[in-house]
mmCIF file of C-alpha atoms and ligand atoms in Angstrom:
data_model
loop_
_atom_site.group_PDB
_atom_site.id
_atom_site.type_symbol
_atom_site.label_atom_id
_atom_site.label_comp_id
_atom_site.label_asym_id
_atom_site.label_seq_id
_atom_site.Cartn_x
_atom_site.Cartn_y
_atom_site.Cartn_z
ATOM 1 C CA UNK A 16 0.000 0.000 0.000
ATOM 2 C CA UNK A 17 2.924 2.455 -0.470
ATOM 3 C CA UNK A 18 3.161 4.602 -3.712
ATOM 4 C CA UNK A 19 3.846 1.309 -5.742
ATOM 5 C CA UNK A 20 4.286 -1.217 -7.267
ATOM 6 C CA UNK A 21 0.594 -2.318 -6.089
ATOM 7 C CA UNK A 22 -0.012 -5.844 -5.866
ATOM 8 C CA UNK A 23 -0.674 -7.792 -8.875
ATOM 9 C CA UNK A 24 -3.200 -10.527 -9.141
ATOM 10 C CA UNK A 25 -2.639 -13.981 -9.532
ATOM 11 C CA UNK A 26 -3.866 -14.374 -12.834
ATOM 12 C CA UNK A 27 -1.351 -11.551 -14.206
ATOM 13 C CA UNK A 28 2.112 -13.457 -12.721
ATOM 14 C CA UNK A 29 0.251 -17.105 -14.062
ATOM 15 C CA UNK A 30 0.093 -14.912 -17.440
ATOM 16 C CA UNK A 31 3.674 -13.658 -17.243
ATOM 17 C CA UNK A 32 4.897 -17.597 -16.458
ATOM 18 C CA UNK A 33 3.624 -18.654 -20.101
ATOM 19 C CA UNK A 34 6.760 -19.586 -21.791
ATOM 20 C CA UNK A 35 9.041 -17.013 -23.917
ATOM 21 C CA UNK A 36 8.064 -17.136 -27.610
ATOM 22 C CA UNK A 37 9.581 -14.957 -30.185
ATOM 23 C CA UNK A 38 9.197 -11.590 -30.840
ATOM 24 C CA UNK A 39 7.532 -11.885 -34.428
ATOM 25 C CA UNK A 40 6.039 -14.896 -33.633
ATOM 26 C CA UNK A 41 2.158 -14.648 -35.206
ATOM 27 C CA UNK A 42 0.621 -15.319 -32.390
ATOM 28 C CA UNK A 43 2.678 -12.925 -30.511
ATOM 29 C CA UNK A 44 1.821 -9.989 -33.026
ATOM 30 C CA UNK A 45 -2.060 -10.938 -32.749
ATOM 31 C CA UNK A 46 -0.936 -10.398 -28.661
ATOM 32 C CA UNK A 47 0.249 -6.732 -29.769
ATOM 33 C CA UNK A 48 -2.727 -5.977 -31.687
ATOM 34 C CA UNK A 49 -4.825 -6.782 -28.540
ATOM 35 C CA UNK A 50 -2.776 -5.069 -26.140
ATOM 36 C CA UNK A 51 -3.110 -1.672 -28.295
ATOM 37 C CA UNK A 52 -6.945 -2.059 -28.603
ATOM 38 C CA UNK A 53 -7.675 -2.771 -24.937
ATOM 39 C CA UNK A 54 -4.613 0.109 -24.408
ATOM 40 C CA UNK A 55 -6.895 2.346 -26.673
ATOM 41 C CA UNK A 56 -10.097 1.576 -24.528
ATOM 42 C CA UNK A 57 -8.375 2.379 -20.671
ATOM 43 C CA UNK A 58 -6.861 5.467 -21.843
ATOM 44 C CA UNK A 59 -10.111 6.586 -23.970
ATOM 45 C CA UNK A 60 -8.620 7.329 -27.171
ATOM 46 C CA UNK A 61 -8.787 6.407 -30.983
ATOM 47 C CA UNK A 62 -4.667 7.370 -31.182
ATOM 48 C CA UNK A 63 -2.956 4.926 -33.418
ATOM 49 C CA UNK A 64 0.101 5.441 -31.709
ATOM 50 C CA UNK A 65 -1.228 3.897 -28.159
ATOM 51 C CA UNK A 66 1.869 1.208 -26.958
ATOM 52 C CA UNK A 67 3.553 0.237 -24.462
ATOM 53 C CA UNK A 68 7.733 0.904 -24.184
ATOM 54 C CA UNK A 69 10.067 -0.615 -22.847
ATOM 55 C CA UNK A 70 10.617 0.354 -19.680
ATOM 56 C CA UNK A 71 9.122 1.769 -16.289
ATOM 57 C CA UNK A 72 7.001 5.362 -16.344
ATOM 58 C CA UNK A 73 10.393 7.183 -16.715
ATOM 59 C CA UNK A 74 10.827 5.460 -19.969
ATOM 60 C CA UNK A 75 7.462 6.656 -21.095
ATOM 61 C CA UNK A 76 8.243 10.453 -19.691
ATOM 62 C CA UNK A 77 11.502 10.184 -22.048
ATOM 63 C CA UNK A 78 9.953 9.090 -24.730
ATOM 64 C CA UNK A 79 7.209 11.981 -24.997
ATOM 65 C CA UNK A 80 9.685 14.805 -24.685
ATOM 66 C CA UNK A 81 13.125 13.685 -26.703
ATOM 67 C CA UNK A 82 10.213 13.020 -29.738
ATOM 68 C CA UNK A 83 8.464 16.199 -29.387
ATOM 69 C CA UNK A 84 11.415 18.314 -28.587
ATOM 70 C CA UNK A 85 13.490 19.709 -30.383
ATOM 71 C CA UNK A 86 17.043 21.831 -28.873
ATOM 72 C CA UNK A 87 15.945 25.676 -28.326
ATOM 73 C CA UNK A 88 12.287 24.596 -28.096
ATOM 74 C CA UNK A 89 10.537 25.920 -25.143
ATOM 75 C CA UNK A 90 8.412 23.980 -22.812
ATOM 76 C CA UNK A 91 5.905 25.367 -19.872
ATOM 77 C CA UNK A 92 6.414 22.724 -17.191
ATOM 78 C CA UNK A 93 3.618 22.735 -13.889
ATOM 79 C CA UNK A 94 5.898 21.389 -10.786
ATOM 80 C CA UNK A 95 3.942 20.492 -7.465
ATOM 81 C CA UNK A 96 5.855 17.589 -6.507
ATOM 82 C CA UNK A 97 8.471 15.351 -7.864
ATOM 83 C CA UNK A 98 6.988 14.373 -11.015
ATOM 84 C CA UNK A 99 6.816 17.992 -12.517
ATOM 85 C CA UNK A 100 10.464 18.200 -11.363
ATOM 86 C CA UNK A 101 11.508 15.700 -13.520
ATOM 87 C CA UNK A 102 9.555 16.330 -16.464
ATOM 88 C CA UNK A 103 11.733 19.838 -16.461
ATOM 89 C CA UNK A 104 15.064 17.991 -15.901
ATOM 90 C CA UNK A 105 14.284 15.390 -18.850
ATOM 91 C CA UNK A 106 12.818 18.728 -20.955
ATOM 92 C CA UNK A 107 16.257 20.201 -20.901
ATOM 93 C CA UNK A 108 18.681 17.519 -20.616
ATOM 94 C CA UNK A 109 17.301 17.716 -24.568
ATOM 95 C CA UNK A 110 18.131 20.917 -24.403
ATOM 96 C CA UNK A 111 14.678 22.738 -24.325
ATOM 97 C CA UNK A 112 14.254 25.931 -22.614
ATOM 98 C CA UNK A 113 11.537 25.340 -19.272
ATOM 99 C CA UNK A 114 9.552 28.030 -18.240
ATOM 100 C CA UNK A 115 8.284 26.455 -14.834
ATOM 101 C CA UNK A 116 5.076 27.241 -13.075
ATOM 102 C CA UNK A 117 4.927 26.728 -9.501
ATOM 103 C CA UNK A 118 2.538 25.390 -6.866
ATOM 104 C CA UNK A 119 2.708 24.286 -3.538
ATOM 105 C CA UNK A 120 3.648 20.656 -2.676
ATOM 106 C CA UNK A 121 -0.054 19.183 -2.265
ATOM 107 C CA UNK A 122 -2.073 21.723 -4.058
ATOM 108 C CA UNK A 123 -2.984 21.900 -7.715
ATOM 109 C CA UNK A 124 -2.998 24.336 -10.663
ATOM 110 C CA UNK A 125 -5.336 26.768 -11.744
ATOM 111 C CA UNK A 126 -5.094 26.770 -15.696
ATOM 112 C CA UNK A 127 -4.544 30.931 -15.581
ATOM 113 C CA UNK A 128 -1.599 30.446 -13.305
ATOM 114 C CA UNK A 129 0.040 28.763 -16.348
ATOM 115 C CA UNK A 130 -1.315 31.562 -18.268
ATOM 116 C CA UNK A 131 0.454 33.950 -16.084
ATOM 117 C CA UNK A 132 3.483 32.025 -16.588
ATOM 118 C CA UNK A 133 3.365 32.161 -20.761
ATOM 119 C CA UNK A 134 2.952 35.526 -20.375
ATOM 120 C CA UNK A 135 1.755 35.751 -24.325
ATOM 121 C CA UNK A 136 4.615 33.978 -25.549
ATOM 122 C CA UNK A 137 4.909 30.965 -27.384
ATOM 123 C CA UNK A 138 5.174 27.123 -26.699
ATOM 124 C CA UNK A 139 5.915 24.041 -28.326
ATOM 125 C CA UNK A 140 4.872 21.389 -25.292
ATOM 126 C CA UNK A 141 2.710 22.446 -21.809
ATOM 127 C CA UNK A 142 3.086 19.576 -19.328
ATOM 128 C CA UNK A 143 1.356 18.482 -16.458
ATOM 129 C CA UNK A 144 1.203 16.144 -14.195
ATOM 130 C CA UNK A 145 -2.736 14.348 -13.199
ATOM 131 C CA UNK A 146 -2.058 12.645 -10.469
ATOM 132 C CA UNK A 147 0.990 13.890 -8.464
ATOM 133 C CA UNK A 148 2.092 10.727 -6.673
ATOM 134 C CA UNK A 149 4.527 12.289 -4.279
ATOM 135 C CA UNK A 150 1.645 14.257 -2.920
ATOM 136 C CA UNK A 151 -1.434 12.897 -3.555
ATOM 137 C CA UNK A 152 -2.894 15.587 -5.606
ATOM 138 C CA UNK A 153 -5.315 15.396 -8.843
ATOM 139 C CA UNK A 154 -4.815 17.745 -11.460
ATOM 140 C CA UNK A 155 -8.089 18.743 -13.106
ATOM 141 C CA UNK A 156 -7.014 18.940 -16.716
ATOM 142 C CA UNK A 157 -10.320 21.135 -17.641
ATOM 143 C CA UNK A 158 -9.325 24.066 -19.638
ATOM 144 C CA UNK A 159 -5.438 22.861 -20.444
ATOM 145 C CA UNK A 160 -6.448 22.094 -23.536
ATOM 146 C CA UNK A 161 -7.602 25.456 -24.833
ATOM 147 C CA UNK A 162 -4.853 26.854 -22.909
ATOM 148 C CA UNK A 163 -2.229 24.779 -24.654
ATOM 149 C CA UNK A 164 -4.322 25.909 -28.078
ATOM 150 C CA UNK A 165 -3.506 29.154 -27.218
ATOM 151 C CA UNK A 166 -0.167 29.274 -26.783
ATOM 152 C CA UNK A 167 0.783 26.959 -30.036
ATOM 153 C CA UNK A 168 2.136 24.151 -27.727
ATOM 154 C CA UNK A 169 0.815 20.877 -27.624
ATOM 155 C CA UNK A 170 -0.380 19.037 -24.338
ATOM 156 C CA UNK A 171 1.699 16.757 -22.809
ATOM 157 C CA UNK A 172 -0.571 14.640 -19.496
ATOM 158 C CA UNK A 173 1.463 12.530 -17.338
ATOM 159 C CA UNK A 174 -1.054 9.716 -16.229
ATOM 160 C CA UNK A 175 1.263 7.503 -14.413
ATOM 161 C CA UNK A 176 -1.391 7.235 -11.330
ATOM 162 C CA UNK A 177 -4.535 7.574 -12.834
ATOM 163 C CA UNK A 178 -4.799 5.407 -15.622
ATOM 164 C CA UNK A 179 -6.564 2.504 -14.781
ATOM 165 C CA UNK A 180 -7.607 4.148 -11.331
ATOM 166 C CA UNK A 181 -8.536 7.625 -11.967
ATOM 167 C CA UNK A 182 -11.427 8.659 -15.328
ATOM 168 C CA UNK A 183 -9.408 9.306 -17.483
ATOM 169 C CA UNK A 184 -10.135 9.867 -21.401
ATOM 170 C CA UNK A 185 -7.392 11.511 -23.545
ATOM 171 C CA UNK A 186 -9.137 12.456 -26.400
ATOM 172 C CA UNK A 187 -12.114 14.378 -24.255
ATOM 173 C CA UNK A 188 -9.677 16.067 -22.458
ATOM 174 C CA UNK A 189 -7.582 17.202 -26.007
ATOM 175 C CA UNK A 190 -4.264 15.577 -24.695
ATOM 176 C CA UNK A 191 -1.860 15.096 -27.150
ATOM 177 C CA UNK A 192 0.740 13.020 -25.634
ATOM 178 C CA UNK A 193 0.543 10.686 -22.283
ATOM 179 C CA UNK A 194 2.609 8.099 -20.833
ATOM 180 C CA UNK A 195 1.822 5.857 -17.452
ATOM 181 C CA UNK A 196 3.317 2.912 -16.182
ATOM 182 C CA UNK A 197 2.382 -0.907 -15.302
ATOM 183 C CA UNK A 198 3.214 -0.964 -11.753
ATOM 184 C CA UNK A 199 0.311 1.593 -10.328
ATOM 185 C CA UNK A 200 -3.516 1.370 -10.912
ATOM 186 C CA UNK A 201 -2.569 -1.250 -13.688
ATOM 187 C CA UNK A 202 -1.901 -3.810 -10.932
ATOM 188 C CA UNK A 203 1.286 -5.237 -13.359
ATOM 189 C CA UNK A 204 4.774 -5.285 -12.411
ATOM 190 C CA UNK A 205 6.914 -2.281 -13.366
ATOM 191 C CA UNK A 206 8.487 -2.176 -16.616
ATOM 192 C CA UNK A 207 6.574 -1.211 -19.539
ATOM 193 C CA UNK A 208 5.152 2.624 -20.078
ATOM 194 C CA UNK A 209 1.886 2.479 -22.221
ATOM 195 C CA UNK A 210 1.939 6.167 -24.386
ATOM 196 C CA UNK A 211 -0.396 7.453 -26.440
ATOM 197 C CA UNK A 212 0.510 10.488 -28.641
ATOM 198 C CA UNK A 213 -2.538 11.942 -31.530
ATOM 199 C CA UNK A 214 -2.013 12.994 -34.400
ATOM 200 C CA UNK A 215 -0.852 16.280 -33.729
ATOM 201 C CA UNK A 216 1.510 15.178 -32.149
ATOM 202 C CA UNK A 217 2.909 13.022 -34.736
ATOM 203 C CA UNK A 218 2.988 15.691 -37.489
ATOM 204 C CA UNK A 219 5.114 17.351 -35.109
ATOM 205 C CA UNK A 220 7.348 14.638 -34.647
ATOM 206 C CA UNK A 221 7.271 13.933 -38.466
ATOM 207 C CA UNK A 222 8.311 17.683 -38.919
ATOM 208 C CA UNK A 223 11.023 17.542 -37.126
ATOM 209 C CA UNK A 224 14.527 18.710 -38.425
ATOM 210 C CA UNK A 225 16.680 16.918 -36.119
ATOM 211 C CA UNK A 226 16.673 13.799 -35.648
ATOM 212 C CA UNK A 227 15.549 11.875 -32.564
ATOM 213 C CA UNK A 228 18.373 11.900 -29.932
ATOM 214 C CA UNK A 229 17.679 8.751 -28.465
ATOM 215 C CA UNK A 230 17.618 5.864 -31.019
ATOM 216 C CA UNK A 231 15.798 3.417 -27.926
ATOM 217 C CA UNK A 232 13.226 5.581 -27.571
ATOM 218 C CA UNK A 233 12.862 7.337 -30.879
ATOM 219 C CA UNK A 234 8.538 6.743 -31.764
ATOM 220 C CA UNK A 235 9.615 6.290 -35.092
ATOM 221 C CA UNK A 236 12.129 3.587 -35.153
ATOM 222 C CA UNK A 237 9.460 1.613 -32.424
ATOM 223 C CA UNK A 238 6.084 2.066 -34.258
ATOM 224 C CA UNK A 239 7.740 0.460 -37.188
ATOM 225 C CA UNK A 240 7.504 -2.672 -34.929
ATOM 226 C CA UNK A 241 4.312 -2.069 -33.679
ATOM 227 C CA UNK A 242 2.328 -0.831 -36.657
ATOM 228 C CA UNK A 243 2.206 -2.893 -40.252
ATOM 229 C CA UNK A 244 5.632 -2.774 -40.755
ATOM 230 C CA UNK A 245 6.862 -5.392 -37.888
ATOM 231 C CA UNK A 246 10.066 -4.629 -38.171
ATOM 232 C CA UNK A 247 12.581 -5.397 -35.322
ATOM 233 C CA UNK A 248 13.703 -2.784 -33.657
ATOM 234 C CA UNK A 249 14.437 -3.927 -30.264
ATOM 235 C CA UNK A 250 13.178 -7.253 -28.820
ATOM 236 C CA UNK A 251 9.932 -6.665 -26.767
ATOM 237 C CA UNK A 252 10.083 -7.839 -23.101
ATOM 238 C CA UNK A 253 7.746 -10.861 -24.104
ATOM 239 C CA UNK A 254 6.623 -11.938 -20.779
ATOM 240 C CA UNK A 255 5.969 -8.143 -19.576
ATOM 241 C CA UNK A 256 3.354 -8.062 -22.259
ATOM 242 C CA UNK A 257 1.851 -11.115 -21.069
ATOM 243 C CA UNK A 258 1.300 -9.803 -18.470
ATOM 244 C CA UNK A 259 0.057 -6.230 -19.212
ATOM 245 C CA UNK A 260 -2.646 -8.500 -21.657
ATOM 246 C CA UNK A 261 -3.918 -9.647 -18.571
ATOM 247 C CA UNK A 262 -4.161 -7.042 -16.466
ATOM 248 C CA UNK A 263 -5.568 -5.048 -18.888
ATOM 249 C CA UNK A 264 -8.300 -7.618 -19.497
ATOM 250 C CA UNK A 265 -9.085 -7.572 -15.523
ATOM 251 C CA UNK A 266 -9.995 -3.726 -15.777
ATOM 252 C CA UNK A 267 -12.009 -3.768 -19.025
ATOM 253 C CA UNK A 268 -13.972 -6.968 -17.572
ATOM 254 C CA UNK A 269 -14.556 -5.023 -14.005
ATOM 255 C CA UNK A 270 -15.219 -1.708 -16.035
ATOM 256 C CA UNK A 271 -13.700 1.604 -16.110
ATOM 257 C CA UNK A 272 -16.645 3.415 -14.342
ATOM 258 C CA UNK A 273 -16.834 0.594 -12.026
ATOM 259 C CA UNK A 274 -12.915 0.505 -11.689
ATOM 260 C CA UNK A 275 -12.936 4.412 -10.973
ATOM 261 C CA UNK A 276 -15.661 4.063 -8.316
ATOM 262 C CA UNK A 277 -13.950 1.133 -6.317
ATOM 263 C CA UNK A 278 -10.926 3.356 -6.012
ATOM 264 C CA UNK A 279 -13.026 6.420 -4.743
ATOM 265 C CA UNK A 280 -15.346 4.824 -2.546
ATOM 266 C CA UNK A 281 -12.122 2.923 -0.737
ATOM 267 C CA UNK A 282 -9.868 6.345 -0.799
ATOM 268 C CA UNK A 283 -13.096 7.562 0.981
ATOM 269 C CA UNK A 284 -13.480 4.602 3.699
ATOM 270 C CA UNK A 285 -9.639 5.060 4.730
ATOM 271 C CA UNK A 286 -10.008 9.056 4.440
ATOM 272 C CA UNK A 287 -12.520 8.842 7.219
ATOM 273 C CA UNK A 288 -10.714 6.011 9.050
ATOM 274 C CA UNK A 289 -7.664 8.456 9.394
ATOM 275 C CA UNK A 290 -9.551 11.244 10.558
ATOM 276 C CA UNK A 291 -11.177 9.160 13.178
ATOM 277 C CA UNK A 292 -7.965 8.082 14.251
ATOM 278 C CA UNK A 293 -7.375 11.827 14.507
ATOM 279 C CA UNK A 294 -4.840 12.468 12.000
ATOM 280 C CA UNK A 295 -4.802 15.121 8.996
ATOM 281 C CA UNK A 296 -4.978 15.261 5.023
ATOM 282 C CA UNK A 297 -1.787 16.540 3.505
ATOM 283 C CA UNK A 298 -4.567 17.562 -0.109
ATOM 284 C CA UNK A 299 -8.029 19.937 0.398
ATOM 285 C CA UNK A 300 -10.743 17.554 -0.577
ATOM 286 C CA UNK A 301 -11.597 18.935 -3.969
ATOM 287 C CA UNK A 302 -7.992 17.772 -4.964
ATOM 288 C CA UNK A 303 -7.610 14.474 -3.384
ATOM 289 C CA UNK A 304 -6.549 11.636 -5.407
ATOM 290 C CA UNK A 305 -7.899 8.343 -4.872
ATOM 291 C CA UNK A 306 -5.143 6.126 -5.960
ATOM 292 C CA UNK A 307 -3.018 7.754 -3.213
ATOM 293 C CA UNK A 308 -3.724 9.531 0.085
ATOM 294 C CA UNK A 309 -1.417 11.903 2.055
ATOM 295 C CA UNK A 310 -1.692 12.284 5.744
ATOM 296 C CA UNK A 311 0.291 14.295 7.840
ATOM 297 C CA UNK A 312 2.469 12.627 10.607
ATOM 298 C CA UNK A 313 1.333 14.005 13.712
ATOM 299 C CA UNK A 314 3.808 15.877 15.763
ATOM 300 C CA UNK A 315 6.368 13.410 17.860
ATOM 301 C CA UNK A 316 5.534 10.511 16.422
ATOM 302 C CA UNK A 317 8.629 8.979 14.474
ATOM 303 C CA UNK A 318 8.048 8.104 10.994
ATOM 304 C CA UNK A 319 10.907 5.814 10.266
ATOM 305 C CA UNK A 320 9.876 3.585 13.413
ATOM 306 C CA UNK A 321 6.288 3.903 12.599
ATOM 307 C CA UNK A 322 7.372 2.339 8.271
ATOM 308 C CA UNK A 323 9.390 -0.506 10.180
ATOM 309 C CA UNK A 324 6.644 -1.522 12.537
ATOM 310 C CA UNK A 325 3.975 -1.683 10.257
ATOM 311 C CA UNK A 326 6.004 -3.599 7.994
ATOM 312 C CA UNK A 327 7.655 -5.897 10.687
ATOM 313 C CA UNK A 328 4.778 -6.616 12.488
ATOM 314 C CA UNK A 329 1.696 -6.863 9.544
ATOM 315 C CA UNK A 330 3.481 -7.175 6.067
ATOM 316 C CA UNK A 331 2.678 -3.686 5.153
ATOM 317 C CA UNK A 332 4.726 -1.020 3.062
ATOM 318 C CA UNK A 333 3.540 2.631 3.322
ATOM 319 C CA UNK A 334 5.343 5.458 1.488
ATOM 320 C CA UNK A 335 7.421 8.564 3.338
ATOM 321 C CA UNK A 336 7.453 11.689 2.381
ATOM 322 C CA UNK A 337 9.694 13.108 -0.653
ATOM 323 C CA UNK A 338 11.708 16.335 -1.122
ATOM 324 C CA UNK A 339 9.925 18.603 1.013
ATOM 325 C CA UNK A 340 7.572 16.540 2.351
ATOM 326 C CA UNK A 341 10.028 14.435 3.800
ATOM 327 C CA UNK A 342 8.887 13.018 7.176
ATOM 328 C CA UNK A 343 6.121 14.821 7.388
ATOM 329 C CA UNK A 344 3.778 12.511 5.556
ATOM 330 C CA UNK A 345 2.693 9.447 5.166
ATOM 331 C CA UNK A 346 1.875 8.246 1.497
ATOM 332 C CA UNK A 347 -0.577 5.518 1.757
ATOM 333 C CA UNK A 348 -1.767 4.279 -1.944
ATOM 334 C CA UNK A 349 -4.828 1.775 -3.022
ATOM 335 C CA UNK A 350 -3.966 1.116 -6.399
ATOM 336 C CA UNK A 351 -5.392 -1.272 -8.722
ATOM 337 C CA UNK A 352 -5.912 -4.390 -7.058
ATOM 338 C CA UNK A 353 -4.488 -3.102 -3.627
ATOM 339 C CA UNK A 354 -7.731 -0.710 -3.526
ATOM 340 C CA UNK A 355 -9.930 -3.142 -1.176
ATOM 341 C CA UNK A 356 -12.685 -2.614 1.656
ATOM 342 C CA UNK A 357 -10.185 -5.532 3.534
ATOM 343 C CA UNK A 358 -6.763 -3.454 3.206
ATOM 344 C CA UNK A 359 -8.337 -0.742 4.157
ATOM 345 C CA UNK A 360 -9.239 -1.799 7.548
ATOM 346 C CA UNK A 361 -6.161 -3.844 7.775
ATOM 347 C CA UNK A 362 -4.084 -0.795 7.087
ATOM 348 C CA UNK A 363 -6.153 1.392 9.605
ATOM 349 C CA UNK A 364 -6.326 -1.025 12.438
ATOM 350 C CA UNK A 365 -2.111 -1.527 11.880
ATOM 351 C CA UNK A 366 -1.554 2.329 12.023
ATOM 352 C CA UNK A 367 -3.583 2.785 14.850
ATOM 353 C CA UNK A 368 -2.046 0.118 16.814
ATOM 354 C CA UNK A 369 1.486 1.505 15.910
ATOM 355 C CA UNK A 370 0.755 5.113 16.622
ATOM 356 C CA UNK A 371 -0.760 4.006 19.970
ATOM 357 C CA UNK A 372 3.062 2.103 20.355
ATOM 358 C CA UNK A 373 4.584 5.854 20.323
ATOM 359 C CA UNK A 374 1.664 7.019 22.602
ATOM 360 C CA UNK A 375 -0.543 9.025 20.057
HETATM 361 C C1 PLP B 255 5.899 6.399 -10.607
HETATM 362 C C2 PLP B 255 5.739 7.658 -11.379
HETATM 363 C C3 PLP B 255 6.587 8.020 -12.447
HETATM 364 C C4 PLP B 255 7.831 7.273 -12.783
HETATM 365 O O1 PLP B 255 7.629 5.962 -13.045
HETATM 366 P P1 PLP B 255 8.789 4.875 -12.820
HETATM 367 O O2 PLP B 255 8.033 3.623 -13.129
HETATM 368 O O3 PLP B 255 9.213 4.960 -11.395
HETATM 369 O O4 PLP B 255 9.869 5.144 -13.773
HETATM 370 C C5 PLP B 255 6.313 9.171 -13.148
HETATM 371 N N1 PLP B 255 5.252 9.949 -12.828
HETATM 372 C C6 PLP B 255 4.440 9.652 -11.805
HETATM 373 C C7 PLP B 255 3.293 10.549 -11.495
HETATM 374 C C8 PLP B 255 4.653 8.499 -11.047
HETATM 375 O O5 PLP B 255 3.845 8.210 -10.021
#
């Protein structure tokens, strides 16, 4: 129940034990075809380009900026937590130029701040992060679009903790390019980064006169694989994908609205658990996010002893603080198949009896 890797269901590690078959193998390439299609359906999109890299959500972040940018192109990045951070760092170690806005560590953006920020000038990319897993904020995305519009740049989501946990639906919201990762609402292990980028994003990337700077990630070289074409380009983590089949199946058979709702509803129970307990949100309610809660360690109480006796005595990882943050929360997350009505009493009744060890 920390920030993951969430657990993953039986059914996705029996998938991933299937035995290795090759990489162009038919029935392996009727495999790809299904994982884009069901990829399409979680994220809400018609994108051609929907796949999963190689690689954990960093992968994915890397791959949506060194395509789209460009050296001397500038880039409006929104940092609240870690995540925005290093979107900027990735934006210029391909030498872009970041305008960042800034916002508290637990609080989200109002679209006009960025606004402020452009300040009439031009953009190629605006990025932001939905769900900011070092805090436990939701972005509302709501008006990015036109903003993005209006400054020439396209929109650039980082969905790493909502998809599969969060609604979510790329093309409603006019995002233009999105990576996640297995390991969080997905319920798979880490290392594969579905993206999805539209077309608008692609004509930019097919304008581009430079090329790609990273031949493992360049969306060129790696759609050639995925799209008609087949042609090898690296070989695909075959037993990964198995997996990330599966798992995807489990979410389109429980239903994305359903899927959404379980996660709420259980954020809710252990909200009000916590507060019974006595013990704070780090996030105002309108901007909680319900794949990952933030409460405030109370004062005294020791953090670090607090992690090892919940995991020592019960099995059970929560997250510390990051950056700023940094023992002064707790980062509890119900991802995926971890979001249950049973963990969250079990997590409540071990927190409770370990605060209660340090006499809160
Ligand atoms: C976990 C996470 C990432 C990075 O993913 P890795 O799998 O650790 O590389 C990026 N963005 C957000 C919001 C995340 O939660």
């Amino acid at each position: 129940m920390g920030p993951g890797p969430s657990n993953v269901p039986p059914s996705v590690l029996n998938a991933m034990s299937s035995q290795t078959i090759g990489h162009l193998d038919p029935e392996f390439l009727i495999l790809m075809d299904q994982i884009r299609s069901k990829l399409r359906q979680v994220f809400g999109t018609d994108n051609e380009v929907t796949i999963p890299i190689s690689g954990t959500g960093s992968a994915g972040m890397e791959t949506c900026l060194v395509n789209l940018l460009e050296p001397g192109d500038c880039v409006l990045v929104g940092i609240n937590g870690v995540f925005g951070n290093r979107l900027r760092d990735v934006a210029e170690r391909a030498c872009a130029t970041v305008t960042e806005v800034e916002q508290v560590w637990g609080r989200t953006f109002d679209v006009d701040q960025f606004r402020e920020a452009a300040n009439g000038k031009k953009f190629k990319l605006v990025c932001v992060v939905h769900a900011e897993t070092s805090t436990g904020a939701l972005q509302e995305l709501q008006g990015f679009d036109d903003f993005a519009d209006e400054v020439g740049a396209l929109l650039l989501v980082d969905t790493v903790t909502s998809l599969g946990g969060v609604e979510l639906n790329i093309d409603e919201s006019g995002i233009d390019a999105t990576y996640s990762g297995t390991q969080k609402c997905l319920s798979c292990p880490p290392g594969l980064s579905p993206v999805s980028f539209s077309d608008k994003a692609l004509e930019v990337l097919s304008g581009r006169k430079t090329p790609v700077q990273s031949w493992y990630f360049d969306l060129t070289l790696i759609t050639q694989y995925w799209g008609e074409e087949r042609a090898y380009h690296h070989t695909a983590p075959i037993n990964m994908l198995y997996g990330l089949h599966e798992a995807l199946e489990l979410i389109l058979d429980e239903g994305l609205q359903n899927r959404a709702m379980r996660h709420l509803t259980n954020c809710q129970a252990l909200i009000a658990g916590l507060q019974e307990i006595g013990l704070e949100m780090l996030v105002p309610e309108s901007e909680r996010l319900p794949s990952l809660t933030s409460v405030c360690i109370p004062p005294g109480m020791n953090d670090e002893q607090v992690r090892r006796q919940l995991l020592e005595n019960h099995g059970l990882e929560i997250g510390g603080g990051l950056g700023p943050l940094k023992g002064k929360i707790w980062r509890i997350g119900l991802m995926g198949a971890s979001s249950t009505s049973e963990n969250v009493s079990f997590c409540l009744s071990a927190l409770s009896e370990a605060l209660r060890f340090q006499g809160f």
